[in-house]
Short mmCIF file of C-alpha atoms and ligand atoms in Angstrom, two decimals:
data_model
loop_
_atom_site.label_atom_id
_atom_site.label_comp_id
_atom_site.label_asym_id
_atom_site.label_seq_id
_atom_site.Cartn_x
_atom_site.Cartn_y
_atom_site.Cartn_z
CA MET H 26 -21.95 -18.38 -16.36
CA LYS H 27 -20.82 -17.05 -19.73
CA PHE H 28 -18.62 -13.96 -19.62
CA GLN H 29 -18.67 -11.86 -22.77
CA LYS H 30 -18.32 -8.43 -21.29
CA ILE H 31 -16.97 -7.25 -17.97
CA CYS H 32 -17.17 -3.76 -16.59
CA VAL H 33 -14.35 -2.90 -14.16
CA ILE H 34 -15.10 0.17 -12.06
CA GLY H 35 -12.02 1.95 -10.71
CA LEU H 36 -8.85 1.93 -12.83
CA GLY H 37 -6.17 2.24 -10.17
CA TYR H 38 -3.52 -0.16 -8.90
CA ILE H 39 -5.96 -3.10 -8.80
CA GLY H 40 -8.71 -2.30 -11.30
CA LEU H 41 -6.42 -1.54 -14.23
CA PRO H 42 -4.26 -4.71 -13.99
CA THR H 43 -7.43 -6.76 -13.44
CA ALA H 44 -9.09 -5.21 -16.49
CA THR H 45 -6.09 -5.73 -18.78
CA THR H 46 -5.64 -9.30 -17.56
CA PHE H 47 -9.26 -10.19 -18.39
CA ALA H 48 -8.82 -8.51 -21.79
CA ALA H 49 -5.64 -10.51 -22.41
CA HIS H 50 -7.75 -13.63 -21.83
CA GLY H 51 -10.18 -12.72 -24.59
CA ILE H 52 -12.93 -10.98 -22.61
CA ASN H 53 -14.36 -7.62 -23.72
CA VAL H 54 -13.61 -5.21 -20.92
CA LEU H 55 -14.93 -1.74 -20.28
CA GLY H 56 -12.77 0.04 -17.75
CA VAL H 57 -14.59 2.81 -15.89
CA ASP H 58 -13.14 5.66 -13.90
CA ILE H 59 -14.67 8.97 -12.87
CA ASN H 60 -11.43 10.76 -13.71
CA GLN H 61 -11.59 11.87 -17.37
CA GLN H 62 -7.85 12.55 -17.41
CA ILE H 63 -7.12 8.91 -16.53
CA ILE H 64 -9.51 7.73 -19.25
CA ASP H 65 -7.74 9.90 -21.85
CA ILE H 66 -4.31 8.69 -20.76
CA LEU H 67 -5.37 5.02 -20.94
CA ASN H 68 -7.12 5.33 -24.29
CA ARG H 69 -3.82 6.73 -25.65
CA GLY H 70 -2.11 3.55 -24.44
CA GLU H 71 -0.27 5.30 -21.63
CA ILE H 72 -0.55 4.56 -17.92
CA HIS H 73 -0.89 6.81 -14.89
CA ILE H 74 0.74 4.43 -12.40
CA HIS H 75 4.04 2.58 -12.28
CA GLU H 76 3.70 -1.19 -12.29
CA PRO H 77 6.08 -3.52 -14.13
CA GLY H 78 4.50 -4.95 -17.30
CA LEU H 79 1.29 -2.93 -17.04
CA ARG H 80 1.94 -0.61 -19.98
CA ASP H 81 2.58 -3.58 -22.31
CA GLY H 82 -0.52 -5.33 -20.96
CA LEU H 83 -2.64 -2.26 -21.64
CA ASN H 84 -1.28 -1.78 -25.14
CA GLY H 85 -1.90 -5.44 -25.98
CA ALA H 86 -5.46 -5.11 -24.69
CA ILE H 87 -6.13 -1.94 -26.69
CA GLN H 88 -4.63 -3.34 -29.89
CA SER H 89 -6.70 -6.52 -29.64
CA GLY H 90 -9.81 -4.33 -29.37
CA LYS H 91 -10.75 -6.02 -26.09
CA PHE H 92 -10.28 -3.01 -23.81
CA LYS H 93 -11.63 0.48 -23.76
CA ALA H 94 -12.02 3.02 -21.00
CA ALA H 95 -14.91 5.37 -20.26
CA THR H 96 -16.35 7.45 -17.45
CA ARG H 97 -19.67 5.60 -17.25
CA PRO H 98 -20.56 1.89 -17.01
CA GLU H 99 -22.57 0.09 -19.68
CA GLU H 100 -24.60 -3.10 -19.62
CA ALA H 101 -22.35 -6.12 -19.06
CA ASP H 102 -22.45 -9.69 -17.70
CA THR H 103 -20.28 -8.78 -14.77
CA PHE H 104 -19.36 -5.68 -12.80
CA ILE H 105 -16.22 -5.56 -10.69
CA ILE H 106 -15.81 -2.75 -8.17
CA ALA H 107 -12.16 -1.94 -7.47
CA VAL H 108 -12.26 1.58 -6.07
CA PRO H 109 -10.23 2.97 -3.16
CA THR H 110 -11.43 2.76 0.45
CA PRO H 111 -9.16 5.20 2.30
CA PHE H 112 -9.90 6.54 5.74
CA GLN H 113 -11.60 9.83 6.45
CA ASN H 114 -9.32 12.74 7.17
CA ASP H 115 -11.72 14.97 9.05
CA GLU H 116 -13.82 12.63 11.18
CA PHE H 117 -12.75 10.16 13.82
CA GLY H 118 -14.38 7.57 16.03
CA LYS H 119 -13.99 7.66 19.81
CA TYR H 120 -13.92 4.80 22.26
CA ASN H 121 -12.92 4.85 25.91
CA GLY H 122 -10.57 7.82 25.59
CA THR H 123 -9.00 6.59 22.32
CA THR H 124 -9.50 8.00 18.86
CA TYR H 125 -9.66 5.79 15.79
CA LYS H 126 -9.85 6.38 12.05
CA LEU H 127 -13.01 5.76 10.03
CA ALA H 128 -13.37 4.17 6.60
CA ASP H 129 -14.36 6.48 3.77
CA MET H 130 -16.78 4.35 1.75
CA ARG H 131 -17.95 7.08 -0.63
CA ALA H 132 -16.20 5.58 -3.68
CA VAL H 133 -17.79 2.15 -3.08
CA ILE H 134 -21.19 3.76 -2.63
CA SER H 135 -21.00 5.76 -5.85
CA ALA H 136 -19.55 2.80 -7.79
CA ALA H 137 -22.48 0.63 -6.65
CA GLU H 138 -24.92 3.42 -7.51
CA SER H 139 -23.40 3.77 -10.97
CA ILE H 140 -24.17 0.09 -11.69
CA VAL H 141 -27.86 0.28 -10.72
CA PRO H 142 -29.21 1.52 -14.11
CA PHE H 143 -27.31 -1.21 -15.98
CA LEU H 144 -27.90 -4.19 -13.69
CA ARG H 145 -29.85 -7.06 -15.31
CA LYS H 146 -31.15 -10.43 -14.15
CA GLY H 147 -28.41 -13.06 -14.11
CA ASN H 148 -25.52 -10.55 -13.81
CA LEU H 149 -22.63 -10.95 -11.39
CA VAL H 150 -21.35 -8.07 -9.23
CA VAL H 151 -18.04 -8.48 -7.38
CA LEU H 152 -16.66 -6.07 -4.80
CA GLU H 153 -12.85 -6.18 -4.61
CA SER H 154 -12.20 -3.03 -2.57
CA THR H 155 -10.95 -3.72 0.95
CA SER H 156 -13.95 -2.98 3.14
CA PRO H 157 -15.17 -3.23 6.73
CA PRO H 158 -16.85 -6.52 7.65
CA ARG H 159 -20.42 -6.90 6.29
CA THR H 160 -20.02 -4.17 3.62
CA THR H 161 -21.18 -6.50 0.81
CA ILE H 162 -24.43 -7.46 2.51
CA ASP H 163 -25.16 -4.31 4.52
CA LEU H 164 -23.99 -1.55 2.15
CA VAL H 165 -23.63 -2.82 -1.43
CA ALA H 166 -26.64 -5.18 -1.64
CA PRO H 167 -29.17 -2.52 -0.51
CA ILE H 168 -27.83 -0.01 -3.06
CA LEU H 169 -28.05 -2.55 -5.88
CA ALA H 170 -31.60 -3.43 -4.74
CA ARG H 171 -32.65 0.01 -6.04
CA SER H 172 -32.61 -1.66 -9.47
CA GLY H 173 -35.62 -3.69 -8.37
CA LEU H 174 -33.46 -6.83 -8.38
CA GLU H 175 -32.42 -8.75 -5.28
CA ALA H 176 -28.88 -9.95 -4.64
CA GLY H 177 -28.63 -13.74 -4.50
CA ARG H 178 -32.07 -14.19 -6.07
CA ASP H 179 -32.00 -12.16 -9.30
CA PHE H 180 -28.29 -11.54 -9.69
CA HIS H 181 -25.10 -12.84 -8.09
CA LEU H 182 -23.17 -10.74 -5.60
CA ALA H 183 -19.77 -11.64 -4.19
CA TYR H 184 -16.76 -10.21 -2.38
CA SER H 185 -13.31 -11.16 -3.58
CA PRO H 186 -10.30 -9.49 -1.99
CA GLU H 187 -7.34 -8.50 -4.09
CA ARG H 188 -4.14 -9.73 -2.42
CA VAL H 189 -1.48 -8.73 -4.90
CA LEU H 190 1.77 -7.07 -3.92
CA PRO H 191 2.51 -3.74 -5.62
CA GLY H 192 5.52 -4.27 -7.86
CA GLN H 193 4.42 -7.83 -8.64
CA ILE H 194 0.76 -7.31 -9.39
CA LEU H 195 0.49 -8.91 -12.83
CA ARG H 196 2.18 -12.13 -11.74
CA GLU H 197 0.42 -12.39 -8.38
CA LEU H 198 -3.02 -11.73 -9.92
CA ILE H 199 -2.62 -14.97 -11.83
CA GLU H 200 -0.64 -17.07 -9.38
CA ASN H 201 -2.08 -16.19 -5.95
CA ALA H 202 -4.90 -18.15 -4.35
CA ARG H 203 -8.20 -16.29 -4.64
CA VAL H 204 -11.00 -16.25 -2.08
CA ILE H 205 -14.56 -15.66 -3.35
CA GLY H 206 -17.28 -14.99 -0.83
CA GLY H 207 -20.82 -15.05 -2.17
CA VAL H 208 -24.03 -13.74 -0.62
CA THR H 209 -25.25 -17.22 -1.61
CA PRO H 210 -23.30 -20.36 -2.61
CA GLU H 211 -24.45 -19.76 -6.20
CA SER H 212 -22.95 -16.26 -6.13
CA ALA H 213 -19.65 -17.70 -4.88
CA GLN H 214 -19.79 -20.29 -7.65
CA ALA H 215 -20.37 -17.55 -10.28
CA GLY H 216 -17.38 -15.62 -8.89
CA HIS H 217 -15.30 -18.79 -9.02
CA GLU H 218 -16.15 -19.21 -12.71
CA LEU H 219 -15.25 -15.57 -13.38
CA TYR H 220 -11.78 -15.64 -11.86
CA SER H 221 -10.96 -19.08 -13.25
CA ILE H 222 -10.65 -17.23 -16.58
CA PHE H 223 -7.11 -16.29 -15.55
CA VAL H 224 -6.32 -17.36 -11.96
CA LYS H 225 -3.92 -20.31 -11.80
CA GLY H 226 -3.79 -20.39 -7.98
CA LYS H 227 -6.47 -22.12 -5.93
CA ILE H 228 -9.93 -20.49 -5.95
CA ILE H 229 -11.80 -21.04 -2.70
CA GLU H 230 -15.48 -20.32 -2.18
CA THR H 231 -16.91 -18.99 1.07
CA ASP H 232 -19.46 -16.43 2.26
CA ALA H 233 -19.07 -12.69 1.64
CA THR H 234 -18.32 -11.60 5.22
CA THR H 235 -15.70 -14.31 5.72
CA ALA H 236 -13.98 -13.15 2.53
CA GLU H 237 -13.98 -9.55 3.81
CA MET H 238 -12.51 -10.70 7.12
CA VAL H 239 -9.83 -12.78 5.40
CA LYS H 240 -8.51 -9.69 3.66
CA LEU H 241 -8.56 -7.58 6.82
CA MET H 242 -6.94 -10.34 8.86
CA GLU H 243 -4.07 -10.74 6.39
CA ASN H 244 -3.10 -7.07 6.42
CA THR H 245 -3.72 -6.69 10.15
CA TYR H 246 -1.53 -9.72 10.85
CA ARG H 247 1.28 -8.05 8.91
CA ASP H 248 0.75 -4.70 10.62
CA VAL H 249 0.91 -6.25 14.09
CA ASN H 250 4.06 -8.16 13.15
CA ILE H 251 5.78 -5.05 11.81
CA ALA H 252 4.72 -3.23 15.00
CA ILE H 253 6.52 -5.77 17.17
CA ALA H 254 9.64 -5.37 15.00
CA ASN H 255 9.42 -1.59 15.39
CA GLU H 256 8.93 -1.91 19.14
CA PHE H 257 11.97 -4.20 19.28
CA SER H 258 13.96 -1.48 17.49
CA ARG H 259 13.11 1.01 20.25
CA LEU H 260 13.94 -1.50 22.97
CA SER H 261 17.26 -2.41 21.34
CA ASP H 262 18.17 1.24 21.09
CA LYS H 263 17.43 1.67 24.80
CA PHE H 264 19.49 -1.37 25.78
CA GLY H 265 22.46 -0.42 23.62
CA ILE H 266 22.28 -3.30 21.17
CA ASP H 267 21.68 -3.77 17.43
CA VAL H 268 18.11 -4.84 16.64
CA TRP H 269 19.08 -6.12 13.20
CA GLU H 270 21.64 -8.47 14.69
CA ALA H 271 19.20 -9.56 17.42
CA ILE H 272 16.43 -10.25 14.87
CA SER H 273 18.70 -12.27 12.62
CA LEU H 274 19.71 -14.39 15.62
CA ALA H 275 16.12 -14.79 16.87
CA ASN H 276 15.05 -15.82 13.37
CA LEU H 277 17.36 -18.84 13.57
CA HIS H 278 14.64 -20.33 15.77
CA PRO H 279 12.56 -22.58 13.50
CA ARG H 280 9.24 -21.06 14.58
CA VAL H 281 10.23 -17.38 14.74
CA LYS H 282 10.10 -15.00 11.76
CA ILE H 283 10.40 -11.42 12.93
CA LEU H 284 9.86 -8.80 10.21
CA ASN H 285 11.99 -5.71 9.61
CA PRO H 286 11.80 -2.50 11.60
CA GLY H 287 11.80 0.67 9.51
CA PRO H 288 10.54 4.26 9.47
CA GLY H 289 6.93 3.08 9.83
CA VAL H 290 4.20 1.40 7.81
CA GLY H 291 2.85 3.10 4.72
CA GLY H 292 0.81 2.45 1.61
CA HIS H 293 -2.90 2.36 1.11
CA CYS H 294 -3.39 -1.13 2.57
CA ILE H 295 -1.58 -2.12 5.73
CA SER H 296 -1.65 1.31 7.33
CA VAL H 297 -5.38 1.65 6.61
CA ASP H 298 -7.12 -1.73 6.75
CA PRO H 299 -6.62 -2.55 10.46
CA TRP H 300 -8.63 0.58 11.27
CA PHE H 301 -11.64 -1.05 9.58
CA LEU H 302 -11.61 -3.71 12.29
CA VAL H 303 -11.11 -1.14 15.04
CA GLU H 304 -14.03 0.88 13.69
CA ALA H 305 -16.23 -2.22 13.48
CA ALA H 306 -15.48 -3.34 17.05
CA PRO H 307 -13.37 -0.88 19.11
CA GLU H 308 -14.08 -2.85 22.28
CA LEU H 309 -12.42 -5.98 20.84
CA THR H 310 -9.37 -4.59 19.09
CA GLN H 311 -6.84 -3.35 21.68
CA LEU H 312 -3.88 -5.20 20.15
CA ILE H 313 -4.72 -4.01 16.65
CA TYR H 314 -5.23 -0.44 17.87
CA HIS H 315 -1.92 -0.34 19.74
CA SER H 316 -0.02 -1.86 16.82
CA ARG H 317 -1.33 0.95 14.63
CA GLN H 318 -0.15 3.45 17.24
CA VAL H 319 3.34 1.92 17.32
CA ASN H 320 3.68 1.96 13.54
CA ASP H 321 2.22 5.45 13.19
CA THR H 322 4.65 6.87 15.75
CA GLN H 323 7.73 5.17 14.32
CA PRO H 324 8.63 8.33 12.28
CA HIS H 325 9.12 10.08 15.66
CA PHE H 326 11.63 7.40 16.65
CA VAL H 327 13.49 8.06 13.39
CA VAL H 328 13.58 11.78 14.15
CA GLU H 329 14.99 11.08 17.63
CA THR H 330 17.76 9.01 16.05
CA VAL H 331 18.55 11.76 13.52
CA LYS H 332 18.63 14.29 16.35
CA ARG H 333 21.09 12.16 18.28
CA ALA H 334 23.25 11.76 15.18
CA MET H 335 23.32 15.50 14.43
CA GLY H 336 23.17 17.04 17.90
CA THR H 337 20.52 19.52 16.87
CA LEU H 338 18.22 19.67 13.88
CA ASN H 339 17.76 23.41 13.83
CA GLY H 340 19.21 24.85 10.63
CA LYS H 341 20.79 21.52 9.63
CA ARG H 342 20.57 20.37 6.02
CA ILE H 343 19.30 16.86 5.44
CA ALA H 344 19.05 14.90 2.19
CA ALA H 345 16.05 12.58 2.53
CA LEU H 346 16.63 9.64 0.21
CA GLY H 347 13.39 7.96 -0.85
CA LEU H 348 9.82 9.06 -0.28
CA ALA H 349 7.92 6.02 -1.55
CA TYR H 350 6.09 3.90 1.01
CA LYS H 351 8.35 0.91 0.31
CA PRO H 352 11.25 -0.19 -1.91
CA ASP H 353 11.13 -0.04 -5.70
CA VAL H 354 7.64 1.39 -6.12
CA ASP H 355 6.57 4.93 -7.08
CA ASP H 356 3.65 5.04 -4.64
CA LEU H 357 3.94 7.85 -2.08
CA ARG H 358 0.56 7.27 -0.39
CA GLU H 359 0.63 7.21 3.41
CA SER H 360 4.40 7.05 3.20
CA PRO H 361 6.18 7.17 6.56
CA ALA H 362 9.15 8.77 4.76
CA THR H 363 7.12 11.90 4.02
CA GLU H 364 6.00 11.99 7.65
CA VAL H 365 9.65 11.87 8.75
CA VAL H 366 10.43 14.81 6.45
CA HIS H 367 7.58 16.88 7.88
CA LEU H 368 8.65 16.13 11.47
CA LEU H 369 12.28 17.06 10.74
CA GLN H 370 11.16 20.34 9.21
CA LYS H 371 9.06 21.07 12.30
CA GLU H 372 12.26 20.79 14.31
CA GLY H 373 13.92 23.40 12.10
CA ALA H 374 15.85 21.15 9.69
CA GLN H 375 16.15 22.09 6.02
CA VAL H 376 15.25 18.94 4.15
CA ARG H 377 15.68 18.25 0.47
CA ALA H 378 14.08 15.02 -0.71
CA TRP H 379 14.90 12.76 -3.65
CA GLU H 380 12.59 10.03 -4.91
CA PRO H 381 14.09 8.22 -7.92
CA PHE H 382 10.79 6.54 -8.84
CA LYS H 383 8.98 9.91 -9.01
CA PRO H 384 11.66 12.46 -9.85
CA THR H 385 9.10 15.08 -10.82
CA ALA H 386 6.73 14.56 -7.88
CA GLN H 387 5.34 17.67 -6.21
CA MET H 388 4.61 17.16 -2.53
CA GLU H 389 3.00 19.88 -0.50
CA GLY H 390 5.41 21.28 2.07
CA ILE H 391 8.37 19.20 0.84
CA ASN H 392 11.33 20.58 -1.03
CA MET H 393 11.96 18.06 -3.81
CA ALA H 394 15.38 17.88 -5.45
CA ALA H 395 15.45 17.54 -9.23
CA THR H 396 18.37 15.11 -9.12
CA PHE H 397 20.09 12.88 -6.60
CA GLU H 398 23.23 15.03 -6.86
CA GLU H 399 21.26 18.16 -6.04
CA ALA H 400 19.76 16.49 -2.97
CA ILE H 401 23.09 15.44 -1.48
CA SER H 402 25.56 18.13 -2.60
CA ASP H 403 25.27 20.61 0.27
CA ALA H 404 23.62 18.33 2.85
CA ASP H 405 25.03 17.81 6.35
CA THR H 406 23.40 14.38 6.68
CA LEU H 407 22.20 11.71 4.27
CA LEU H 408 19.07 10.05 5.59
CA LEU H 409 18.14 6.76 3.94
CA LEU H 410 14.36 6.31 4.18
CA VAL H 411 13.57 3.65 1.57
CA LYS H 412 15.59 0.61 0.58
CA HIS H 413 15.34 1.21 -3.18
CA LYS H 414 17.77 -1.01 -5.08
CA GLU H 415 19.52 1.98 -6.58
CA PHE H 416 20.31 3.35 -3.11
CA ALA H 417 21.55 -0.02 -1.89
CA THR H 418 24.13 -0.12 -4.67
CA LEU H 419 25.55 3.38 -4.12
CA ASP H 420 29.30 3.53 -3.72
CA PRO H 421 30.22 5.44 -0.51
CA HIS H 422 33.59 6.35 -1.99
CA GLU H 423 31.95 8.05 -4.96
CA ILE H 424 29.32 9.70 -2.72
CA ALA H 425 32.03 11.16 -0.49
CA GLY H 426 33.21 13.20 -3.47
CA LYS H 427 29.73 14.56 -4.23
CA THR H 428 28.50 15.72 -0.81
CA ASN H 429 29.48 17.82 2.17
CA ALA H 430 27.68 15.38 4.44
CA LYS H 431 29.66 13.63 7.12
CA VAL H 432 26.76 11.81 8.80
CA ILE H 433 24.66 8.90 7.56
CA VAL H 434 21.38 7.82 9.14
CA ASP H 435 20.02 4.54 7.82
CA THR H 436 16.41 3.73 8.76
CA VAL H 437 16.06 0.53 6.74
CA ASN H 438 19.29 -1.41 7.20
CA GLY H 439 20.10 -0.60 3.60
CA TRP H 440 23.79 0.19 3.92
CA ASP H 441 26.88 -1.48 5.32
CA ASN H 442 28.10 0.72 8.11
CA ALA H 443 31.75 -0.46 7.93
CA VAL H 444 32.07 0.64 4.30
CA TRP H 445 30.63 4.10 4.99
CA LYS H 446 32.86 4.53 8.04
CA ASN H 447 35.90 3.58 5.96
CA ASN H 448 35.00 6.47 3.70
CA GLY H 449 34.98 8.99 6.52
CA PHE H 450 31.27 9.06 7.44
CA LYS H 451 29.74 8.79 10.91
CA PHE H 452 27.12 6.09 10.66
CA PHE H 453 23.84 5.74 12.61
CA ARG H 454 21.14 3.14 12.09
CA ILE H 455 17.74 3.06 13.79
CA GLY H 456 17.44 0.43 16.50
CA ASP H 457 21.19 -0.05 16.45
CA ASN H 458 22.92 1.65 19.31
CA LYS H 459 26.19 -0.03 18.34
CA SER H 460 26.24 1.51 14.85
CA ASN H 461 28.27 4.55 15.79
CA SER H 462 30.61 2.93 18.26
N1 SAJ N 14 7.26 -2.94 6.07
C1 SAJ N 14 8.09 -2.86 7.19
N2 SAJ N 14 8.73 -4.00 7.60
C2 SAJ N 14 8.57 -5.20 6.95
C3 SAJ N 14 7.70 -5.27 5.84
C4 SAJ N 14 7.06 -4.12 5.42
O1 SAJ N 14 8.26 -1.81 7.80
O2 SAJ N 14 9.18 -6.17 7.37
C5 SAJ N 14 6.56 -1.72 5.63
C6 SAJ N 14 6.85 -1.35 4.17
O3 SAJ N 14 8.04 -0.60 4.05
C7 SAJ N 14 5.62 -0.55 3.83
C8 SAJ N 14 4.51 -1.27 4.62
O4 SAJ N 14 5.17 -2.01 5.63
O5 SAJ N 14 5.71 0.78 4.31
C9 SAJ N 14 3.64 -2.20 3.81
O6 SAJ N 14 4.41 -2.91 2.84
P1 SAJ N 14 4.16 -4.44 2.48
O7 SAJ N 14 5.13 -4.83 1.44
O8 SAJ N 14 4.12 -5.25 3.72
O9 SAJ N 14 2.67 -4.50 1.95
P2 SAJ N 14 1.83 -3.68 0.85
O10 SAJ N 14 1.04 -2.66 1.59
O11 SAJ N 14 2.63 -3.23 -0.30
O12 SAJ N 14 0.88 -4.84 0.33
C10 SAJ N 14 0.06 -5.53 1.26
C11 SAJ N 14 0.20 -7.03 1.03
N3 SAJ N 14 -0.43 -7.76 2.11
C12 SAJ N 14 0.24 -8.66 2.86
O13 SAJ N 14 1.41 -8.93 2.67
C13 SAJ N 14 -0.53 -9.35 3.94
C14 SAJ N 14 -0.43 -7.39 -0.30
O14 SAJ N 14 -0.43 -8.81 -0.48
C15 SAJ N 14 -1.87 -6.87 -0.36
O15 SAJ N 14 -2.48 -7.19 -1.60
C16 SAJ N 14 -1.82 -5.37 -0.21
O16 SAJ N 14 -1.27 -5.09 1.09
C17 SAJ N 14 -3.23 -4.82 -0.32
O17 SAJ N 14 -3.57 -4.33 -1.41
O18 SAJ N 14 -4.00 -4.95 0.62
#
């Protein structure tokens, strides 16, 4: 296939880097988003998300004349759908006394519908959004058929999961292996040709449903592995040992690689995608379901640890350090840190939160400090919720002079307890019952 113009629908964490990367490789790209504000920001050369290198990439693409953004698609050789697939907040599935979350596919549906008037014979359509198994053939293909054209016969249709890690998106887009699942082998081949424009990693062709499963399996695998680490943290606490020490010793085994416990699993991927498998087959997904439960309830375990450290939470002042879903990103979606803050407040604590990557963020029901100093000055306890580099490098001696707090609770193994203790703090770490001895 020849690719002269690509239309990328959805200009978020995946669509925007994908669009600018194609533009940087000489392809004319129309970026489409329903949000006019985002379009205006991008056309000014600014970005609405934090991702290293993205602003420069966008500016290069705009200056070369290869990228523009609009609210509606146009005719193109290829359409890439990269819209969010969150879960529904108001409806749930039920199976055998359990409740599970359901995928909200509205953005994929309207993206596919928006392509219909512009779809032509010989085009390629690629879905990148993480989706329940069979979405490409059972949901997207029938919508596109409203054009009068049939997927696999008149145009190519493929699923290709994005697998890039926030914080390293631009590098991983190019270097990671890429799976392309076509509704026919020819569709997979067309997708292969498309991504070989910039992908340096291996490109592997398969069928559309396998490609969807690959994506869901990767994130579910990680979720289940984090769940076992979190469960180990609760067990270690019960047995009076330090989970971090135990994990580092277990990981000396050549075939064991236990992940890190923490305040829970956040973000728009790992905390969401396993539900797509549960929804698709609740009778076959007990392990996946229970892993989700463990990770979703980990904020409660954090609150129990804080309670033990402080005696009571009622009326106590807590500085919550970090609200992002993981270190060194500005993304607060599905963040377990915000859940911890809400739970602490329910128990009567007065929490002031500081997120260095989004200092001006407004979060409903959360009292955000304008500066780090403001967050810690009159706190009783400093609660470390995210292992941001700038927290890891704080000097306890300097902090002691800036806060009333005498108690530290570390939920991410971000601080060295001996150093804090030497500076007069009581130190507690989740999953580490030795930390305050
Ligand atoms: N976390 C832990 N313990 C760990 C590792 C992570 O508690 O040992 C927590 C993090 O703090 C965070 C959550 O898990 O709250 C998820 O973080 P992550 O770094 O594991 O993953 P994401 O969600 O940023 O990105 C994942 C990646 N998938 C896999 O590693 C299998 C990425 O490659 C995907 O592209 C991305 O999901 C996606 O978009 O699906």
